[in-house]
Coordinates of C-alpha atoms and ligand atoms in Angstrom, one line a residue:
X1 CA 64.9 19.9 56.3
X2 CA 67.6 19.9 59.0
X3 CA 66.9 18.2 62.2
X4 CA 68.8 18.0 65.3
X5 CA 69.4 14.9 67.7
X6 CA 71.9 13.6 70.7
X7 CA 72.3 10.5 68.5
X8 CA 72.5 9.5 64.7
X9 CA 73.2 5.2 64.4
X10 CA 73.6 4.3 60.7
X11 CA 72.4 0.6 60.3
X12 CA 70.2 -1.4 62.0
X13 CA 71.8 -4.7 62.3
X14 CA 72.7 -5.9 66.4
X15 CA 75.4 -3.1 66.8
X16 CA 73.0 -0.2 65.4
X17 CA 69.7 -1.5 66.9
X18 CA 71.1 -2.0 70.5
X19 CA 72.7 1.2 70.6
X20 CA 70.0 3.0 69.5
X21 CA 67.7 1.1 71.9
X22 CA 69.8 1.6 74.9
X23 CA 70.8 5.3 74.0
X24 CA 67.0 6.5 73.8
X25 CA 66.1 4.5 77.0
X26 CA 68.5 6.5 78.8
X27 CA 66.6 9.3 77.3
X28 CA 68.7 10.7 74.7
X29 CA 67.0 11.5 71.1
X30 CA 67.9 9.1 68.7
X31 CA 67.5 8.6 64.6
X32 CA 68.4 5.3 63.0
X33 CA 69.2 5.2 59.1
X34 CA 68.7 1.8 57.2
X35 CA 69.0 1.4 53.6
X36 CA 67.9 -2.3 53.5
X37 CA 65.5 -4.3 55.3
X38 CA 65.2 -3.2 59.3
X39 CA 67.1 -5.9 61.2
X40 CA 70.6 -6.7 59.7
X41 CA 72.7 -9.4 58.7
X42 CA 72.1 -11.9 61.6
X43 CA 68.1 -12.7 61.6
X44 CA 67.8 -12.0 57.9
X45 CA 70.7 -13.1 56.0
X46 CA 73.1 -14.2 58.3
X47 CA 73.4 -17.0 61.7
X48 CA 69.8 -17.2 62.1
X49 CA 68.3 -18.3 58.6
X50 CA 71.4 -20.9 58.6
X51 CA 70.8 -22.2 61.6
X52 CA 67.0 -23.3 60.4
X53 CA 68.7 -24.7 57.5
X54 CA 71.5 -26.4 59.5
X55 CA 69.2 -27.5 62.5
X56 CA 66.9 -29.8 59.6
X57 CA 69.7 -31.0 57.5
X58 CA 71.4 -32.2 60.8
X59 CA 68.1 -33.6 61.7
X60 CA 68.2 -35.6 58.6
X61 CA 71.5 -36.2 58.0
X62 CA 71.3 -37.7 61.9
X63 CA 68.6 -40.4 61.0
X64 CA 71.1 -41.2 57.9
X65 CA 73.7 -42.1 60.6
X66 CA 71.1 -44.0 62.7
X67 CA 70.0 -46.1 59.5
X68 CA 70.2 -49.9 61.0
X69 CA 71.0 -48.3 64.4
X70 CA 67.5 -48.7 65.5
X71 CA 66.0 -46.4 62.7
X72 CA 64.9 -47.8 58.8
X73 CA 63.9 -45.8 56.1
X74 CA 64.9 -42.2 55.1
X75 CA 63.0 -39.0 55.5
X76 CA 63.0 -37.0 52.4
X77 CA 64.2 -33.5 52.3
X78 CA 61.5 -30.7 50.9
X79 CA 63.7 -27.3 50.1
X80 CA 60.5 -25.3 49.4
X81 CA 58.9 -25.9 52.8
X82 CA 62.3 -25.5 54.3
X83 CA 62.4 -22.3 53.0
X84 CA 59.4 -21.6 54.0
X85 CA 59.5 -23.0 57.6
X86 CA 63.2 -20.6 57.4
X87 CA 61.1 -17.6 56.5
X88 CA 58.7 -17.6 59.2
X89 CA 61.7 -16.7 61.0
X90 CA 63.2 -14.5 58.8
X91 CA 60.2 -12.3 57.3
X92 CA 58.5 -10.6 60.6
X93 CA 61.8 -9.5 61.3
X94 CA 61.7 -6.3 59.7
X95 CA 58.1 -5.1 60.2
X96 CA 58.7 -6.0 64.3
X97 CA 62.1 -4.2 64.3
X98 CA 60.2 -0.5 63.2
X99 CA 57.3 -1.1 65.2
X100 CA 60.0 -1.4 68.5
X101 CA 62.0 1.3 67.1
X102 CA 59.3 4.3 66.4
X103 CA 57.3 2.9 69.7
X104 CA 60.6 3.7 72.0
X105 CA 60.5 6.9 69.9
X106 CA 63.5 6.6 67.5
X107 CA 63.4 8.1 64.0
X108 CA 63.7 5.8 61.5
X109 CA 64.9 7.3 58.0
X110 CA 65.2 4.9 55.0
X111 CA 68.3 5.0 52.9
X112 CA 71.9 4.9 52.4
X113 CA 73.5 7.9 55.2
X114 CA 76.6 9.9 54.5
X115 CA 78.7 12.7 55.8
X116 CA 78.0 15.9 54.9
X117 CA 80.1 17.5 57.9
X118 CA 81.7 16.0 60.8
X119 CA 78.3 15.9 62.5
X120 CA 76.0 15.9 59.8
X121 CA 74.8 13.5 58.1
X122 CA 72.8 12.5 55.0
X123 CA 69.7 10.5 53.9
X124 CA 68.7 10.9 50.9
X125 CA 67.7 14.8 51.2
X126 CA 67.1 14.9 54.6
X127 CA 69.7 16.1 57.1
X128 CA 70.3 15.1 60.7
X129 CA 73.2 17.2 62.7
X130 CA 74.2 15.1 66.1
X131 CA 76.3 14.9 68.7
X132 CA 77.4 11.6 68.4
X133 CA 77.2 9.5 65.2
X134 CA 77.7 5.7 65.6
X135 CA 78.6 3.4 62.8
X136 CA 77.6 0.4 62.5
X137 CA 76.9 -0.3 58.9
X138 CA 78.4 -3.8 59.0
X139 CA 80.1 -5.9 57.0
X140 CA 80.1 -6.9 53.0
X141 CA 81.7 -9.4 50.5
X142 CA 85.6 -8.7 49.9
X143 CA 85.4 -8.1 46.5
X144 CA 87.2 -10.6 44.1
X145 CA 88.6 -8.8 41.3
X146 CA 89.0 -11.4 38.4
X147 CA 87.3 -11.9 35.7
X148 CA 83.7 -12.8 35.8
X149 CA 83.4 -11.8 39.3
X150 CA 80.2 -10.6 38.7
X151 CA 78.6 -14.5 38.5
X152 CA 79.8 -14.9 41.9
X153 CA 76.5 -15.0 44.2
X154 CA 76.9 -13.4 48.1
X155 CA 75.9 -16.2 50.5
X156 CA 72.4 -14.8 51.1
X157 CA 71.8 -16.6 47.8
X158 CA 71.6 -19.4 49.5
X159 CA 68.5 -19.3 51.7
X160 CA 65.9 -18.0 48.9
X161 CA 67.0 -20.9 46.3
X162 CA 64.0 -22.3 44.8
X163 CA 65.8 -25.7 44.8
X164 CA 69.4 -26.5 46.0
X165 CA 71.6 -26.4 42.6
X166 CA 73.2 -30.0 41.4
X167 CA 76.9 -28.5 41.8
X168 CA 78.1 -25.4 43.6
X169 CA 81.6 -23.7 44.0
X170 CA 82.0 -22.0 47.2
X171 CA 85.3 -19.5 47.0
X172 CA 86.8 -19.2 50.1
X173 CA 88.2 -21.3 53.3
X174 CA 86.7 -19.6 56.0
X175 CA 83.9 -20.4 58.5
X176 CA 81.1 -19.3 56.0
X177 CA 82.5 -21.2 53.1
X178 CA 82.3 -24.6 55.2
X179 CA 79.2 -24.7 56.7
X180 CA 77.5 -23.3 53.3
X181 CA 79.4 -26.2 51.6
X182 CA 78.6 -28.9 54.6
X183 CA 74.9 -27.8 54.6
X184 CA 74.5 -28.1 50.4
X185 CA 76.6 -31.5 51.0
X186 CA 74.2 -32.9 53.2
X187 CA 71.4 -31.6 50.8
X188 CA 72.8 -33.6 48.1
X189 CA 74.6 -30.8 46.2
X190 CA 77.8 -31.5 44.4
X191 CA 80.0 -29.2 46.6
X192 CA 84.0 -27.9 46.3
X193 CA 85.3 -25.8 48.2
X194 CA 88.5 -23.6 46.3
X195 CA 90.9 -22.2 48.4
X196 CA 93.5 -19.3 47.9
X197 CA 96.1 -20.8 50.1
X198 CA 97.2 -23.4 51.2
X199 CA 95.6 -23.7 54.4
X200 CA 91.8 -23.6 55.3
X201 CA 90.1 -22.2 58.9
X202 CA 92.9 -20.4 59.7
X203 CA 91.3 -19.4 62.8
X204 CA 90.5 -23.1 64.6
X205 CA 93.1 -25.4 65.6
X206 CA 95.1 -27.0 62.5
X207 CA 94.9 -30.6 63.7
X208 CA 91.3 -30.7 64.1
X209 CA 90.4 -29.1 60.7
X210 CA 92.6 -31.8 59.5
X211 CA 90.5 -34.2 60.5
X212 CA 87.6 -31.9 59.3
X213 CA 88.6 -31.3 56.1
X214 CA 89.0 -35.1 55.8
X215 CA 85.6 -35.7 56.9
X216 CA 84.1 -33.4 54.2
X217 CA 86.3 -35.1 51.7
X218 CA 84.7 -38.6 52.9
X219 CA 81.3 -36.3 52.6
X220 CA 82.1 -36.0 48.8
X221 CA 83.4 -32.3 49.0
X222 CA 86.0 -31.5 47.1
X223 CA 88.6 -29.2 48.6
X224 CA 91.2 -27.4 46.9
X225 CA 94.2 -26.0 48.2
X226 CA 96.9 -23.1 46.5
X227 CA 94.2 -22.6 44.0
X228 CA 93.2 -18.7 44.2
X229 CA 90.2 -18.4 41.6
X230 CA 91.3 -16.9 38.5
X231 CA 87.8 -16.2 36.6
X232 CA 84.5 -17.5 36.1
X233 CA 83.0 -17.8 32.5
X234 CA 79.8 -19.3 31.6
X235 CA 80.0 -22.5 30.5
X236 CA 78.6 -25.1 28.4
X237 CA 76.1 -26.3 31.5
X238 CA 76.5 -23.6 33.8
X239 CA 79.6 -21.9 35.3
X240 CA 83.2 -22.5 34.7
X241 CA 85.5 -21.6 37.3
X242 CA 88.9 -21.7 36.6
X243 CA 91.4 -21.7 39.6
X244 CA 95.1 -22.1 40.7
X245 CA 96.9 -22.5 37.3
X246 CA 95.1 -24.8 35.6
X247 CA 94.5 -27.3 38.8
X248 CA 91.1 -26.3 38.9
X249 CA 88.3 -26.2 36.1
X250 CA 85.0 -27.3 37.4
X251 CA 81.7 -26.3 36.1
X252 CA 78.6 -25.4 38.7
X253 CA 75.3 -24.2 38.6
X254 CA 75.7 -21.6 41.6
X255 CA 79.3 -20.0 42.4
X256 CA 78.6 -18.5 46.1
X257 CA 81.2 -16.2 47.6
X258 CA 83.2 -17.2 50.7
X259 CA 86.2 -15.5 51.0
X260 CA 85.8 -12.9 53.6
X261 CA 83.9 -10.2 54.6
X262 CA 85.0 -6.5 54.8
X263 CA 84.0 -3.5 56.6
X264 CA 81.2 -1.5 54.7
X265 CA 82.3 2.0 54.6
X266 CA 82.1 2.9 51.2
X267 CA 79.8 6.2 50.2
X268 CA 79.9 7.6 53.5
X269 CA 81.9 9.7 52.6
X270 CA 83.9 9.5 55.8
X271 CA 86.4 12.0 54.2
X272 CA 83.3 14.7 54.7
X273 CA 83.0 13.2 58.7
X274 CA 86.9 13.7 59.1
X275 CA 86.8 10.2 60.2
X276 CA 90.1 8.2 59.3
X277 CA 90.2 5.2 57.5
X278 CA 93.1 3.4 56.4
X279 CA 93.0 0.4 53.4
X280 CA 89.6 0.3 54.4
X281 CA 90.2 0.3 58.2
X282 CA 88.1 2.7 60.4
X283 CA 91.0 4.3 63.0
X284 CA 89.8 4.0 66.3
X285 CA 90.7 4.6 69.8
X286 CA 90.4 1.3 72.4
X287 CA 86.7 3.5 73.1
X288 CA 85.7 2.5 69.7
X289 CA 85.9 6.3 69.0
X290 CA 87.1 7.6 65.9
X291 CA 91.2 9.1 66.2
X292 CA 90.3 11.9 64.1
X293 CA 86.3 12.8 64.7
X294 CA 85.5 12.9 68.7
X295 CA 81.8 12.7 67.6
X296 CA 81.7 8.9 66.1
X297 CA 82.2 5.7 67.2
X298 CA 81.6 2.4 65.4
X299 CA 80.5 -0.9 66.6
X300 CA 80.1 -4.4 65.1
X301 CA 81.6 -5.5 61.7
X302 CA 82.6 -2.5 60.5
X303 CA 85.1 -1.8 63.1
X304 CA 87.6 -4.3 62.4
X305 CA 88.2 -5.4 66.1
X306 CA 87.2 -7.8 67.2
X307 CA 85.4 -11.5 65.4
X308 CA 82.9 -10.9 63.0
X309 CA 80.2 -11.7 65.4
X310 CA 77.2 -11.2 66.5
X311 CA 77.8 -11.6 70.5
X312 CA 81.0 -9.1 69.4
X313 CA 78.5 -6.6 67.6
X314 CA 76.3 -6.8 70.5
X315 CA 79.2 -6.2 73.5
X316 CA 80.9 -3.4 71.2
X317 CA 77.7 -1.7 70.8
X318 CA 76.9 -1.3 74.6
X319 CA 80.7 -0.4 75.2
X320 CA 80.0 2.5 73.1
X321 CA 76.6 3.2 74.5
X322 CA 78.3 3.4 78.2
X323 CA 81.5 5.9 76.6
X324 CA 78.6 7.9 74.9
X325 CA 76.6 7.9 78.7
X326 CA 79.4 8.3 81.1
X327 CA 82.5 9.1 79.1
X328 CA 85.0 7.0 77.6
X329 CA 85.3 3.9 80.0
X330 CA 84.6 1.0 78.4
X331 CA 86.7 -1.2 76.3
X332 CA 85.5 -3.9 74.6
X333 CA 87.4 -7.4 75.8
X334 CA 87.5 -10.0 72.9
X335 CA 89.6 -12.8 75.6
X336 CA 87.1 -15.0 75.7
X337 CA 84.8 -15.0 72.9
X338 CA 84.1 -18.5 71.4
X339 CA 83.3 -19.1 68.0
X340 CA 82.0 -21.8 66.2
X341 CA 82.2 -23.7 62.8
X342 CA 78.3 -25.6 62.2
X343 CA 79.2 -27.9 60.2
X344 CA 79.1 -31.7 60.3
X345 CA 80.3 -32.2 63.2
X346 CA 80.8 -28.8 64.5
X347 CA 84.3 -27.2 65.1
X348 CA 84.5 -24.6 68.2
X349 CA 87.3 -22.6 69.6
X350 CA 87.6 -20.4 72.2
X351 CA 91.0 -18.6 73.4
X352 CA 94.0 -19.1 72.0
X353 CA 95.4 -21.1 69.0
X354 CA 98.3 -23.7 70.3
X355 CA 101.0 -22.0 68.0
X356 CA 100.0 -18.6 69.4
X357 CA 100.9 -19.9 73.3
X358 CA 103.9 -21.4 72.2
X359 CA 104.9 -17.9 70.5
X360 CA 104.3 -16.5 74.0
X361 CA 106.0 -19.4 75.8
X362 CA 103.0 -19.8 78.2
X363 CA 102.0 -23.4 77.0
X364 CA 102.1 -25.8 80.5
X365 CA 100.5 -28.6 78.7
X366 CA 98.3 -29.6 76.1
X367 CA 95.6 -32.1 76.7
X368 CA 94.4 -34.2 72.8
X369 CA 92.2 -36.6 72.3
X370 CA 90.3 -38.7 69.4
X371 CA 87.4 -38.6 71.0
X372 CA 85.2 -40.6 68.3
X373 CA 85.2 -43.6 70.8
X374 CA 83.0 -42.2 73.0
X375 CA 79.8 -43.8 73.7
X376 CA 78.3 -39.9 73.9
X377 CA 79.8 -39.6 70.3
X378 CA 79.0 -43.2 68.7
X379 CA 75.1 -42.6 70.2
X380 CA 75.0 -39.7 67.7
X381 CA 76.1 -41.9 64.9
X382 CA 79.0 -39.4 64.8
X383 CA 82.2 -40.6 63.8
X384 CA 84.5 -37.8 63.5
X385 CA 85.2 -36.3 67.2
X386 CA 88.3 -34.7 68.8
X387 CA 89.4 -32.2 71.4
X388 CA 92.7 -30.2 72.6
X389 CA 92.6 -28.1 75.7
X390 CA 95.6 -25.5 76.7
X391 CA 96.6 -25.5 79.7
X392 CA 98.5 -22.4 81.3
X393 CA 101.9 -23.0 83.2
X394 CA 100.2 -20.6 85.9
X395 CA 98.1 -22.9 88.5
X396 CA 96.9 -25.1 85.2
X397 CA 95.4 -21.7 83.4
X398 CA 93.2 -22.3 80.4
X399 CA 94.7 -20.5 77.9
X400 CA 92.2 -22.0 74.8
X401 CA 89.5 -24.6 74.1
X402 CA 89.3 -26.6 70.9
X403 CA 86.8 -28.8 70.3
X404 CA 85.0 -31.3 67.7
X405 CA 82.1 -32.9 67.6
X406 CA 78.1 -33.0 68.3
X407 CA 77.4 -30.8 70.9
X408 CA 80.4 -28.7 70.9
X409 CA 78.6 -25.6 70.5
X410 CA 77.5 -25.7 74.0
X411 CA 80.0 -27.7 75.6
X412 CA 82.6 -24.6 74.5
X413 CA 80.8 -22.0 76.6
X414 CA 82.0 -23.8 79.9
X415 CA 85.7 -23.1 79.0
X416 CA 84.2 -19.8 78.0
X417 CA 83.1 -18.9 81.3
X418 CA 86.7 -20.8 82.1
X419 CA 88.5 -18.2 81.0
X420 CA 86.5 -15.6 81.7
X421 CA 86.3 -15.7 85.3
X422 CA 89.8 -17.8 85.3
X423 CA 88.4 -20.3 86.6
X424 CA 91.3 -23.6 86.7
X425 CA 91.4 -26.9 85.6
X426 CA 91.3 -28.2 89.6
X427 CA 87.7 -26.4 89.8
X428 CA 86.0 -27.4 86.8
X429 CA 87.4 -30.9 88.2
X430 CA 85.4 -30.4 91.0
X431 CA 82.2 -29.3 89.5
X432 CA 79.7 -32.3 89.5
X433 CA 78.5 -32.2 85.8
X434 CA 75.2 -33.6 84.4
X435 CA 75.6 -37.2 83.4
X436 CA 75.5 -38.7 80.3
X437 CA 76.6 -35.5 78.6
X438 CA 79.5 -34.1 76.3
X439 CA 80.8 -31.5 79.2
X440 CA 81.0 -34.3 81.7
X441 CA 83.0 -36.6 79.1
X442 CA 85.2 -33.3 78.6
X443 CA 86.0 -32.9 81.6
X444 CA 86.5 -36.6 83.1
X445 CA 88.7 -37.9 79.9
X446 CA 90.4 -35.0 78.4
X447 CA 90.6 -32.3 81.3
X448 CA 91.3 -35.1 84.0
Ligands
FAD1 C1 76.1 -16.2 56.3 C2 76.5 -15.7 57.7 C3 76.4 -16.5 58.8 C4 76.7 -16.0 60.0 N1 76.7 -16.8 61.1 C5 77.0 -16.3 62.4 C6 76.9 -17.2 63.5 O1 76.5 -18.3 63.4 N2 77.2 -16.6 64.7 C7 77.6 -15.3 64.9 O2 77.8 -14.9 66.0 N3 77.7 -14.5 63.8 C8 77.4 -15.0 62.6 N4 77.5 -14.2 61.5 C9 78.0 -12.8 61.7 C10 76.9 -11.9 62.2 O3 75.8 -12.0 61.4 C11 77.5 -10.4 62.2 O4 78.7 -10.4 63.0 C12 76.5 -9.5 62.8 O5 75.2 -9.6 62.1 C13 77.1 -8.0 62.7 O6 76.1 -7.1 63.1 P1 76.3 -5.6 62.7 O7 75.2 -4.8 63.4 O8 77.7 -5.2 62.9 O9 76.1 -5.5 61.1 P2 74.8 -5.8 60.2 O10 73.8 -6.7 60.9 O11 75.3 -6.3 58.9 O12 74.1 -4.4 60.0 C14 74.6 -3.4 59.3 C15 73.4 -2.6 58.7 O13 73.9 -1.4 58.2 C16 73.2 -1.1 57.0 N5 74.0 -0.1 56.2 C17 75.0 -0.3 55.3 N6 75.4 0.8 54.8 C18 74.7 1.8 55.4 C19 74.6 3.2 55.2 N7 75.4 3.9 54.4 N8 73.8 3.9 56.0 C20 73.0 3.3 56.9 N9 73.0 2.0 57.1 C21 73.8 1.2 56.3 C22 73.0 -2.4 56.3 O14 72.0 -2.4 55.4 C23 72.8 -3.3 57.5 O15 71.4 -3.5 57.8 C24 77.2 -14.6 60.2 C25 77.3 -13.8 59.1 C26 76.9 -14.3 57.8 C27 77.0 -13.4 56.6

């Protein structure tokens, strides 16, 4: 069977759901292929099942800092009803997803699609031919190719443990490796974190991850630098991995995979679609369009644009949706996108890195502060806290927002909007900010 539409979107994470959504209300016809569960990475195995998991264990990792602050006697954590309190999140997820998709009218065809032509495309025997195909078939696990690679569990593991293991390995110094690692921590798993190079989060601002990194250390997790895994064997009680020359030999019961996630493109067959990719890299114009196939676009993970996000997959997706609609118009602007580390206590970023204004030469000033004194901090029980803000020689510009501490998952999206609408440091000066609250102490003692 061959059937014709204006639109083919293969996967239904945030990028393939919202532009098939958006595409059909405008009244185009629209299919949707999805091998896995409907719904994607981010409500079924991504930020919202670990922010259940973070939310509790900050809940009761908070009345551990209030113990003798006014608070006695621990709550206990229970992983199967936190799992199961996580999964009444996650499981309706993909049952709701196809009863919105087929009730706005979009074909939804389970399985794996691939190109058979540079507009038609594959699932399992059926064949769709279309105008315009989107991609937006997300992100996996870069493959680590050692040794034992295959005892290496994908991060999803995580959530659907019967019972957190005694000692884990997470591989990998990125985002996902530290809030995995701060989350097992605070569950009372034995946690290291081994690292290829010789720096971790490359993406926030080196000072503060120091003082992160020594804060997990205090939290009992190990961290090891220059030590790029080497293999895993089985071990006597559990897994052995072996990492950075000898330097690292630790045996755990679950080895999860941190180190990086890369564009899912293979079995495509995007040779078939005339679509270029290079090492892996989709080619695309600043429309998200494909350099060599006029007919596809991409949006979300797979692209390799912007921040593996999802408020990056969602803004991509309707980029592509208004250069499908009205012609190629609409470029995606990754300025001001924040991003954000949850882990104990949070790292967040938005803008630009201090090293990367002083390679442009724009840095006016830089505002730091240890901002663990803070009565707003020290009422949290927090003691790890700290912030640097960039300021712009031009009329006190933001150029970038670092911060550290409770709350700063919020407090970022002000310098956010900042930026965004360059909006200077003299008029968030004059804002009148709620009181107590982290933005107002952000503003008064480190913007001021
Ligand atoms: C553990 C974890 C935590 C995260 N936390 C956060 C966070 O706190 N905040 C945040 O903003 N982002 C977070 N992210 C990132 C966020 O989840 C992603 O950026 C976002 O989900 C990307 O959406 P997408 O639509 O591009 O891809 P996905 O949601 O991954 O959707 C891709 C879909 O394509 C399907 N597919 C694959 N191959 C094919 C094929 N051949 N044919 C058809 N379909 C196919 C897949 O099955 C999948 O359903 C996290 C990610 C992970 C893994």
């Amino acid at each position: 069977v061959r059937k014709e539409y204006d639109v083919v979107v293969l996967g239904s994470g945030v990028a393939g759901g919202v532009a098939a959504r958006n595409l059909r209300g405008a009244g185009l016809s629209v299919a949707i292929a999805e091998p896995g569960p409907l719904g994607g990475t981010c409500p079924l195995r991504g930020c919202e099942p670990k922010k259940v998991l973070y939310d509790v264990i900050e809940t009761l990792s908070r009345t551990r800092r209030h113990q003798g602050k006014g608070l006695r006697g621990e709550p206990e954590l229970d992983w199967t009803d936190l799992v199961a309190f996580k999964n009444g999140f996650v499981d309706p997820v993909p049952e709701k997803s196809h009863q919105d998709l087929i009730g706005r009218g979009i074909d939804v065809t389970r399985g794996a699609a691939r190109f058979l032509d540079p507009r038609t495309i594959e699932v399992n025997s059926a064949r769709m031919t279309a105008e315009y195909v989107i991609l937006c078939t997300g992100a996996g696990p870069r493959p680590l190719k050692i040794p034992g690679a295959e005892h290496i569990a994908e991060s999803r593991r995580f959530f659907d443990l019967k019972e957190p293991p005694a000692r884990m390995v997470v591989i990998g110094g990125g985002y996902i490796a530290f809030e995995f690692a701060h989350m097992a921590a605070r569950a009372g798993v034995g946690v290291d974190i081994v690292v290829r190079s010789g720096r971790c989060l490359k993406h926030f601002d080196p000072d503060l991850v120091d003082m992160l990194v020594e804060k997990s250390m205090e939290l009992g997790i190990g961290i090891h630098l220059n030590a790029p895994t080497e293999r895993i064997e089985k071990g006597h009680n559990g897994l052995r991995v072996l990492a950075g020359d000898g330097a690292v030999d630790i045996e755990a019961d679950l080895v999860l995979h941190g180190a990086g996630r890369i564009p899912a493109v293979e079995g495509l067959d995007l040779e078939s679609g005339e679509v270029e990719v290079r090492e892996g890299k989709l080619q695309l114009n600043e429309y998200l369009q494909s350099t060599s196939n006029p007919s596809v676009y991409a949006a979300g993970d797979v692209n390799s644009r912007g921040p593996q996000l999802t408020p990056v997959a969602l803004m991509e997706a309707e980029s592509v949706v208004e250069n499908i609609l009205k012609g190629n118009r609409k470029t995606p602007d990754y300025s001001a996108v924040p991003s954000v580390l949850f882990s104990h206590p949070v790292l967040a970023r938005v803008g630009m890195l201090e090293e990367e204004c002083r390679a442009q030469g724009i840095l006016h000033e830089k505002r730091v502060k240890e901002t663990s004194n803070w009565a707003s901090v020290r009422r949290l029980g927090e003691e790890t806290a700290g912030a640097k803000i960039l300021l712009g020689s031009e009329d006190d510009r933001i150029l970038g927002a670092h911060l550290l501490g409770p709350r700063v998952e919020e407090v970022i999206n002000v310098f956010s909007l900042a930026m965004k609408l360059s909006i200077k440091r003299r008029d968030i000066m004059q804002t009148i900010w709620s009181y107590p609250s982290f933005i107002y102490d952000t503003v008064r003692f480190v913007l001021r």
